PDB file of C-alpha atoms in Angstrom:
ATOM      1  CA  UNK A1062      85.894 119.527 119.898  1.00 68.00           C
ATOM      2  CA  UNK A1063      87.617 119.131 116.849  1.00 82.00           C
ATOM      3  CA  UNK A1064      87.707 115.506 115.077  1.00 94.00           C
ATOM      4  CA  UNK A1065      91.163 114.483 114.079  1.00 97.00           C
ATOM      5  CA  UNK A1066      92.457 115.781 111.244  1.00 98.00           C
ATOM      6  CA  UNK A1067      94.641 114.297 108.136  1.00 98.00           C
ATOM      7  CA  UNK A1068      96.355 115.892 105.517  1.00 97.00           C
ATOM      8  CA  UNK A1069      96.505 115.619 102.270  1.00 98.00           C
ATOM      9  CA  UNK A1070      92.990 114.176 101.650  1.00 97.00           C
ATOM     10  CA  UNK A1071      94.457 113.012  98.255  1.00 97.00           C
ATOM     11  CA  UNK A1072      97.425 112.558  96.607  1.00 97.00           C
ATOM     12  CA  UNK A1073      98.931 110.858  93.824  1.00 98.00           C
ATOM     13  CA  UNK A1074     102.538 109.706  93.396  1.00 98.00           C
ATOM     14  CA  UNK A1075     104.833 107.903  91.087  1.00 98.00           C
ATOM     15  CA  UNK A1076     106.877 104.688  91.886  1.00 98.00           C
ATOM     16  CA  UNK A1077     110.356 105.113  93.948  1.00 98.00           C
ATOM     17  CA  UNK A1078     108.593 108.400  95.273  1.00 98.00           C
ATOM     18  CA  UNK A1079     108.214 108.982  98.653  1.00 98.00           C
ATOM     19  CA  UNK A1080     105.081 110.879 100.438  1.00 98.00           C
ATOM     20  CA  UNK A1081     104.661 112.301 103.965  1.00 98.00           C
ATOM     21  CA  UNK A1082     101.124 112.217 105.118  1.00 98.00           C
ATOM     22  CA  UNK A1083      99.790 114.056 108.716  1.00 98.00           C
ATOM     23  CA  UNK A1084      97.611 113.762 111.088  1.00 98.00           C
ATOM     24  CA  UNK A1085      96.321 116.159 113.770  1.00 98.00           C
ATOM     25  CA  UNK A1086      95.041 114.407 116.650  1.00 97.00           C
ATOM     26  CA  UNK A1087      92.246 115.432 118.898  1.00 95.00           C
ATOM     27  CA  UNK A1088      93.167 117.984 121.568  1.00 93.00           C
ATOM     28  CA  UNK A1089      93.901 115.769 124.513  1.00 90.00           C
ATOM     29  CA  UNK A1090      94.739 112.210 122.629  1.00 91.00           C
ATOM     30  CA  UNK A1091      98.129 111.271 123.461  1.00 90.00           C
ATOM     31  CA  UNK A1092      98.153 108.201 121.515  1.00 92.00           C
ATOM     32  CA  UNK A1093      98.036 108.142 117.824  1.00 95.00           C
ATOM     33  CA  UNK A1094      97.789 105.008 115.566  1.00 95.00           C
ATOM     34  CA  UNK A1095      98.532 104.163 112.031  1.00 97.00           C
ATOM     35  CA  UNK A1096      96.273 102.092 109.734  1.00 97.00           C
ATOM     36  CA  UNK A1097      96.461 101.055 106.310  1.00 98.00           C
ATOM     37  CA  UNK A1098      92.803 100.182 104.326  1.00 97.00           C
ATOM     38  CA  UNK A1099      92.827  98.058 100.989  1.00 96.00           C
ATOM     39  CA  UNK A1100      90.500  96.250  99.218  1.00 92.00           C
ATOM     40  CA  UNK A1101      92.498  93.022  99.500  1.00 89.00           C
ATOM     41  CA  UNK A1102      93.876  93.503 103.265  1.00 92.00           C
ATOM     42  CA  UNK A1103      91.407  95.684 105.019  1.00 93.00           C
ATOM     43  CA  UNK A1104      92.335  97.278 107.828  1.00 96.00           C
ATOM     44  CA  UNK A1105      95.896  96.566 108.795  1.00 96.00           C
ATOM     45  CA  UNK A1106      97.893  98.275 111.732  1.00 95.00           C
ATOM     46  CA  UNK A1107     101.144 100.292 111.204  1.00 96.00           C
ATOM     47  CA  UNK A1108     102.378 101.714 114.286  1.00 94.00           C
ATOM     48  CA  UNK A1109     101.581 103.770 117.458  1.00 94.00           C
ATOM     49  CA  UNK A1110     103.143 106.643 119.231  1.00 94.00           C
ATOM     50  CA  UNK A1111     102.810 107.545 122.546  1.00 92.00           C
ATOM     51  CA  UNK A1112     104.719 110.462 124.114  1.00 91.00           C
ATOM     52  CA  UNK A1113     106.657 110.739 120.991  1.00 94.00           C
ATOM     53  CA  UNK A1114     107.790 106.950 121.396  1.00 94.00           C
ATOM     54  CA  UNK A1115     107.283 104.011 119.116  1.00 94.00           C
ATOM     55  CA  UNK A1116     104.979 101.814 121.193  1.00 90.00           C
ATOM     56  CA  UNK A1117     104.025  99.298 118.900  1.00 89.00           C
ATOM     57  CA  UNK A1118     104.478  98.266 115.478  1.00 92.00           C
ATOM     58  CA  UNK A1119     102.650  95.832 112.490  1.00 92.00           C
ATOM     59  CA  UNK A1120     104.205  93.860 110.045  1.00 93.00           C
ATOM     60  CA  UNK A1121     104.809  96.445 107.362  1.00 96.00           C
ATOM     61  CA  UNK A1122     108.458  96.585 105.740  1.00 97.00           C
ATOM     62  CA  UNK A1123     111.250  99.198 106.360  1.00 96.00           C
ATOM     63  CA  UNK A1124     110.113 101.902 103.687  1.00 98.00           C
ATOM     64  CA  UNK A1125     107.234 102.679 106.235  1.00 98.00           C
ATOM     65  CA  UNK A1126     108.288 105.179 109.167  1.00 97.00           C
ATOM     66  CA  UNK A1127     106.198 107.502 111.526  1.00 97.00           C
ATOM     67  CA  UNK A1128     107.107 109.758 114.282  1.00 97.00           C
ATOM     68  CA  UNK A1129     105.610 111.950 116.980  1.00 97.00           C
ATOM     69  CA  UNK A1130     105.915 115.470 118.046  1.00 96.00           C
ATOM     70  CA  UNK A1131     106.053 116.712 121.149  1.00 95.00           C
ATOM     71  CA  UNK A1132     102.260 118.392 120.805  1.00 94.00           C
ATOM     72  CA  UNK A1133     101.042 114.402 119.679  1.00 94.00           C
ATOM     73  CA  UNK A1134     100.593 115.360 116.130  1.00 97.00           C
ATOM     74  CA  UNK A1135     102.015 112.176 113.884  1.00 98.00           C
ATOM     75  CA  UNK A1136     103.312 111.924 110.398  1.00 98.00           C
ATOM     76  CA  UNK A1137     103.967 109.180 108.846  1.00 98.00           C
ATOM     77  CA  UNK A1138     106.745 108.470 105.741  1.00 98.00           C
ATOM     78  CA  UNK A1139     106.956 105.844 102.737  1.00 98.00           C
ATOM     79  CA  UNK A1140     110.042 105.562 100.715  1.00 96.00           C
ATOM     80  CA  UNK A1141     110.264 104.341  97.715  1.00 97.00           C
ATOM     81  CA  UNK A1142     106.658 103.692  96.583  1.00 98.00           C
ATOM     82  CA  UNK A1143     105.541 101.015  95.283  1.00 98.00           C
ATOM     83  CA  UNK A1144     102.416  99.627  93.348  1.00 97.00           C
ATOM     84  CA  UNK A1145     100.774  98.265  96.250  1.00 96.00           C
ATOM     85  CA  UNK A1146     101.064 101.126  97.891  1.00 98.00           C
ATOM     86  CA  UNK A1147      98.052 102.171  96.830  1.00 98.00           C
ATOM     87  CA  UNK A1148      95.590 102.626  99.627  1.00 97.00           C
ATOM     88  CA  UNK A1149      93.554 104.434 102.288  1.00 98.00           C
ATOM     89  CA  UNK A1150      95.726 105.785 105.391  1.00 98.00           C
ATOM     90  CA  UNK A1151      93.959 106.102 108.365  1.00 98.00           C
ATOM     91  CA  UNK A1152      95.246 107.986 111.493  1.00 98.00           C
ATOM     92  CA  UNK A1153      93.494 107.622 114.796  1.00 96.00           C
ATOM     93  CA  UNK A1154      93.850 108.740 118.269  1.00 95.00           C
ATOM     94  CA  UNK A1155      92.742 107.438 121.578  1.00 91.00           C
ATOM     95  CA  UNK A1156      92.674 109.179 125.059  1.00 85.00           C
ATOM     96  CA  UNK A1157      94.558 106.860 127.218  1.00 75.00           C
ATOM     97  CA  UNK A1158      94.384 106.923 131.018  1.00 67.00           C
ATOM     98  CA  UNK A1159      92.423 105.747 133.469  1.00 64.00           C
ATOM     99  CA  UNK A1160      89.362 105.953 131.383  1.00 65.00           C
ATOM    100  CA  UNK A1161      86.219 104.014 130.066  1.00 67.00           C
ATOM    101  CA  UNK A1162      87.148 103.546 126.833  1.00 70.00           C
ATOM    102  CA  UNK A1163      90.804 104.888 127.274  1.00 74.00           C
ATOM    103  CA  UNK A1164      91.729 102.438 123.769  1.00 81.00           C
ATOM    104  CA  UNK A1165      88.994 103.493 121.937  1.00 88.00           C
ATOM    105  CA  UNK A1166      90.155 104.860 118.661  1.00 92.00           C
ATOM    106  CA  UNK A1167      88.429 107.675 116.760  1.00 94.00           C
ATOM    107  CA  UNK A1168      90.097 107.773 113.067  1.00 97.00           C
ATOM    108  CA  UNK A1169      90.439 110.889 110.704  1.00 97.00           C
ATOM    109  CA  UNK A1170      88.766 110.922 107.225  1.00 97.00           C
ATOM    110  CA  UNK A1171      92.007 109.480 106.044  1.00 97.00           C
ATOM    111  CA  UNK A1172      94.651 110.543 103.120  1.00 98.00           C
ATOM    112  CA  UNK A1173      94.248 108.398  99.712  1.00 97.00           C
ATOM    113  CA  UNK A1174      96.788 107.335  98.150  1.00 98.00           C
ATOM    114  CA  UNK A1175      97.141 106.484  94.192  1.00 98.00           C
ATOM    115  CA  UNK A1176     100.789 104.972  93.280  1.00 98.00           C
ATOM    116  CA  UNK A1177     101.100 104.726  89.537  1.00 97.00           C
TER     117      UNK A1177
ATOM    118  CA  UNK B 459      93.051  80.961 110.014  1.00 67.00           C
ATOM    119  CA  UNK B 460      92.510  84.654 110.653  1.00 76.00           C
ATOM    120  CA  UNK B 461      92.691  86.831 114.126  1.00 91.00           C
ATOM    121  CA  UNK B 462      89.857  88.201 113.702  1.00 95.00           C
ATOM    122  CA  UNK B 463      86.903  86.434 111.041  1.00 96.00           C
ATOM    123  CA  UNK B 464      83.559  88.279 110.193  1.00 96.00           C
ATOM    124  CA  UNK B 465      81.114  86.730 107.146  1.00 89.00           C
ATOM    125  CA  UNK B 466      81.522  89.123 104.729  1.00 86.00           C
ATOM    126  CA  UNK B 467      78.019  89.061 103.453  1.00 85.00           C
ATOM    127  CA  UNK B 468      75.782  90.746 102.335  1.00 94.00           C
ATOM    128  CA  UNK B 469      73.190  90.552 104.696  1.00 96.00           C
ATOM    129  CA  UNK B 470      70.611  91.603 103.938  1.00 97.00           C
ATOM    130  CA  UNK B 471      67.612  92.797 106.350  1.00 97.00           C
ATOM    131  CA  UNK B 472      63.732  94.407 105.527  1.00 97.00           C
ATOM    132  CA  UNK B 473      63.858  97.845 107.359  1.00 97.00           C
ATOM    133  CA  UNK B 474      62.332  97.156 111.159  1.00 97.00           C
ATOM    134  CA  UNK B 475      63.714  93.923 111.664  1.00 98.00           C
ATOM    135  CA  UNK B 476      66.786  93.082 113.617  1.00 97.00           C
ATOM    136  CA  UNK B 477      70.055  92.750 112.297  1.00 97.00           C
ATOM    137  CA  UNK B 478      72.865  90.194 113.579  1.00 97.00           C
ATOM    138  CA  UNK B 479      76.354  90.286 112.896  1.00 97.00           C
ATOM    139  CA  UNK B 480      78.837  87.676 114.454  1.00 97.00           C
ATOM    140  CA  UNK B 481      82.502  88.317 114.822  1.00 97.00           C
ATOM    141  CA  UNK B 482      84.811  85.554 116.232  1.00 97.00           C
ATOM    142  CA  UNK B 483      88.260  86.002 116.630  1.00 95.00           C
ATOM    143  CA  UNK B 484      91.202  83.613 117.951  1.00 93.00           C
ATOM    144  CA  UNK B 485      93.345  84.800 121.037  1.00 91.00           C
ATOM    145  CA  UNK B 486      92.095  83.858 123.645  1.00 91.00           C
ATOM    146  CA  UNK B 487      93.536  86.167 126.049  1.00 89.00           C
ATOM    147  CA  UNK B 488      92.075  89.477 124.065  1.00 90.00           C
ATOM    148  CA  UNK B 489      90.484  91.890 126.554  1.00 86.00           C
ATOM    149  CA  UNK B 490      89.298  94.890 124.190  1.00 90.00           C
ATOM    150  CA  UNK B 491      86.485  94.344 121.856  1.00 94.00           C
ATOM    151  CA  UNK B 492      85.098  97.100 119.346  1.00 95.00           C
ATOM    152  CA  UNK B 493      82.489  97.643 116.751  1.00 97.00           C
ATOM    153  CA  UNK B 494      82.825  99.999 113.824  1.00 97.00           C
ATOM    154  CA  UNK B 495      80.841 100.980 111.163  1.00 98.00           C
ATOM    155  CA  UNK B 496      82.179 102.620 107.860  1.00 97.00           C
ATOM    156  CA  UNK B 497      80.314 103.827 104.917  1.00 97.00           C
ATOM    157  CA  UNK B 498      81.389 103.280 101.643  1.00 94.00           C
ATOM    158  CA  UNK B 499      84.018 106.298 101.094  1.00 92.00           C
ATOM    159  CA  UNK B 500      84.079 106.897 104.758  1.00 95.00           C
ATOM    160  CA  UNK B 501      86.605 106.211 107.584  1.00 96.00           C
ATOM    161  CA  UNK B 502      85.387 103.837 110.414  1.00 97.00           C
ATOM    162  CA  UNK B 503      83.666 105.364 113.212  1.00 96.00           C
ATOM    163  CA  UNK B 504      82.832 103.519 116.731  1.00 95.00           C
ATOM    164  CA  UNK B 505      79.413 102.111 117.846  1.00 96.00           C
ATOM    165  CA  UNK B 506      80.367 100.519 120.749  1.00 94.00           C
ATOM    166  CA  UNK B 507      83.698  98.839 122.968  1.00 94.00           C
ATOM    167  CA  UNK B 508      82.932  96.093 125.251  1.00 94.00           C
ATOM    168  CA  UNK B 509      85.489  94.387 127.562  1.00 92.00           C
ATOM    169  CA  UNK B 510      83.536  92.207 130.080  1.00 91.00           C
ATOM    170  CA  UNK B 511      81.550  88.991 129.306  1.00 94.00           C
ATOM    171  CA  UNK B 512      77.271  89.621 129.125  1.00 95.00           C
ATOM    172  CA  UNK B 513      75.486  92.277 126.565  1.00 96.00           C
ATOM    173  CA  UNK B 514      76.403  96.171 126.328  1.00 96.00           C
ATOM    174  CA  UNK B 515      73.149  98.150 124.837  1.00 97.00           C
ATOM    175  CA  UNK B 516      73.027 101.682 123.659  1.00 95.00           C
ATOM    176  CA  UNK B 517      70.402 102.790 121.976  1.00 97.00           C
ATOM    177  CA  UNK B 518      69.433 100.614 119.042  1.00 97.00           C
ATOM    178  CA  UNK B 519      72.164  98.760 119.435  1.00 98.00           C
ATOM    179  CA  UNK B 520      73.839  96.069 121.566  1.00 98.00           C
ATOM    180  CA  UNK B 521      76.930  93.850 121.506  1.00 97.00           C
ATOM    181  CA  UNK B 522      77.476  90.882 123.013  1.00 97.00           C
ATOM    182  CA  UNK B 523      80.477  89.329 123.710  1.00 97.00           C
ATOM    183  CA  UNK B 524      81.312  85.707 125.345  1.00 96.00           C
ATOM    184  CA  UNK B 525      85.220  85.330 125.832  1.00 95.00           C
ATOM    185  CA  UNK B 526      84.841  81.672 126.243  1.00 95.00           C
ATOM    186  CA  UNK B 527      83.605  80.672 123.307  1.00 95.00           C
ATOM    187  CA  UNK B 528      85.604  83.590 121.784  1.00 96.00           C
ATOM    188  CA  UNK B 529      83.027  85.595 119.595  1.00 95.00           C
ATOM    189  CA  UNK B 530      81.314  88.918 120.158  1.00 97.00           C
ATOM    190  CA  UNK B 531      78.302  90.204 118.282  1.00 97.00           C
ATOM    191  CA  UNK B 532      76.121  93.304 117.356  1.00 98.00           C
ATOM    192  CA  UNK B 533      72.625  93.253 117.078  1.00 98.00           C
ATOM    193  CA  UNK B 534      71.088  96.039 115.606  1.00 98.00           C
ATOM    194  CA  UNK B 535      67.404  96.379 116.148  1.00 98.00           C
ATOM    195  CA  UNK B 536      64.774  98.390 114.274  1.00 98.00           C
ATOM    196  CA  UNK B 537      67.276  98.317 111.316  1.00 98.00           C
ATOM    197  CA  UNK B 538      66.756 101.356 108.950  1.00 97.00           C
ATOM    198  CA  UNK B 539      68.052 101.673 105.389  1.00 97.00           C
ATOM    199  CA  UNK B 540      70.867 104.564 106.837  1.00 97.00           C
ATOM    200  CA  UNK B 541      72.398 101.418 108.991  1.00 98.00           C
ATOM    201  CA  UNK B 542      73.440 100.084 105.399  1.00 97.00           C
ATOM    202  CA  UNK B 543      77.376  99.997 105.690  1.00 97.00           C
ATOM    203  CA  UNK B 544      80.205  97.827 106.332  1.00 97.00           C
ATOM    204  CA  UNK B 545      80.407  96.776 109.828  1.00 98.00           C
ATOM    205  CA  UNK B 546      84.372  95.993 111.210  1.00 98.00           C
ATOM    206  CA  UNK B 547      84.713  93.917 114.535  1.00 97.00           C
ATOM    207  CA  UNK B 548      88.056  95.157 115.879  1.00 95.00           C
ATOM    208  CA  UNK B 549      89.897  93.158 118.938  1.00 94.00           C
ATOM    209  CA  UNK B 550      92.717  94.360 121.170  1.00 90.00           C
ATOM    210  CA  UNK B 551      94.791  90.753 121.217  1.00 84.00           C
ATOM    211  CA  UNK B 552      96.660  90.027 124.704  1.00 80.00           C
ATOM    212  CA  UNK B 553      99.618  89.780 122.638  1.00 72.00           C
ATOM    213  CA  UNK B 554      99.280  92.773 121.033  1.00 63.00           C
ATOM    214  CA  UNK B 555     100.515  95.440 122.949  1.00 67.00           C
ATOM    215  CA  UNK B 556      99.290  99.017 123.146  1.00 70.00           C
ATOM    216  CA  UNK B 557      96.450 100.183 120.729  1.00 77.00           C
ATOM    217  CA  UNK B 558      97.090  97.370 118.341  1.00 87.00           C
ATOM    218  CA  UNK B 559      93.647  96.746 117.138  1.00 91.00           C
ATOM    219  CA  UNK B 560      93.358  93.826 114.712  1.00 93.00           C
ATOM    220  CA  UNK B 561      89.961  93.977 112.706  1.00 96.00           C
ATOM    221  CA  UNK B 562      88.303  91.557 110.682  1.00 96.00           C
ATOM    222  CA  UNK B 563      87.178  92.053 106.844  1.00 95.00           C
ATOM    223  CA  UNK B 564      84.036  93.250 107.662  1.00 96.00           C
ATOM    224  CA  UNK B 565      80.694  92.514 107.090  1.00 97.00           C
ATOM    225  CA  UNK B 566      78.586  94.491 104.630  1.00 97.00           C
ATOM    226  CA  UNK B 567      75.035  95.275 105.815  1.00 97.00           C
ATOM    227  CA  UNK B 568      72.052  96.539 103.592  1.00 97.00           C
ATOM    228  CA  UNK B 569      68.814  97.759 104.820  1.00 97.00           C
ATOM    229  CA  UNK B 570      66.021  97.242 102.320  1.00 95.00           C
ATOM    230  CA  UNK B 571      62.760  99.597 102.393  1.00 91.00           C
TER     231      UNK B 571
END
């Protein structure tokens, strides 16, 4: 069964850029979640999609966006980039259902960032 | 103070001996409890979930978790120098919603020979 999947690995963009990043989720996972991972922060949630719906969002400003297709794969958007930018994003997916472990998130290798 | 709070660490263990990590976090309503382990470079991967009060073991490791004093561990026995990482408790707050994990810092682990 295939893991899930991010792309780009790496990228690096300029200030006032903006960058899509994806994420495939694994086959089944309906849910997919967005983190962001800096030194300073750690791990910090973004949003989560469910059925191609907004369930939840964190406490990141406007410039962030995400959306879901109808086959659960997720990209996510920043707009104008900024220095702080910089960072790990990490996309994960969970099952959901009546499950064990239906929340359990299993994250992709993640897309790097670099904002200079 | 902070949802979740981990010591940051290092500890530091001999190889064989049993490692404990402490997690504590502050909602008391939380019902979702996780343990994740990321190398350096690496994106987090899952040891173990536990949601009810008592110990969870799998293998070398087990987590504990007591909701009414709010903390959850991980005790990793038989250490070895490849359980050297960075060790994230994660919690699912009752306020939180779907998914919403909040994680602490982390604690960094290192297995010496």
């Amino acid at each position: 069964k295939a893991g899930v999947t991010q792309t780009p690995r790496y990228l690096i963009k300029t200030r006032g850029q903006q960058v899509t990043l994806s994420c495939s989720p694994i086959s089944g996972h309906r849910s997919v979640s967005w983190y962001q991972q800096t030194p300073g922060q750690g791990l910090q949630f973004l949003f989560e999609y469910f059925s191609e719906t907004q369930r939840n969002k964190g406490n990141f400003p406007g410039r962030f966006s995400g959306r879901q297709f109808s086959n659960s794969r997720s990209e996510m958007n920043v707009s104008t980039l900024e220095l702080g930018d910089s960072a790990l994003y990490l996309c994960a997916s969970s099952p959901e259902g009546p499950v064990s472990g239906a929340n359990v998130l299993t994250f992709g290798a993640g897309s790097r960032l670099t904002v200079l | 103070q902070k949802e979740v709070e981990q010591n940051s660490g290092p500890l530091s263990v001999p190889e064989g001996a049993i490692a404990s990590l402490n997690c504590t976090y502050s909602d008391r309503g939380s019902q979702s409890f996780f343990w994740y382990r990321q190398y350096s470079g690496k994106s987090p991967e899952l040891i173990m979930f536990i949601y009810s009060n008592g110990d969870k073991e799998d293998g070398r490791f087990t987590a504990q978790l007591n909701k009414a004093s709010q903390y959850v561990s991980l005790l990793i026995r038989d250490s070895q120098p490849s359980d050297s990482a960075t060790y994230l408790c994660a919690v699912i707050p009752f306020s939180g919603g779907y998914n919403k994990l909040i994680f602490g810092a982390g604690t960094r682990l290192a297995v010496h020979p």
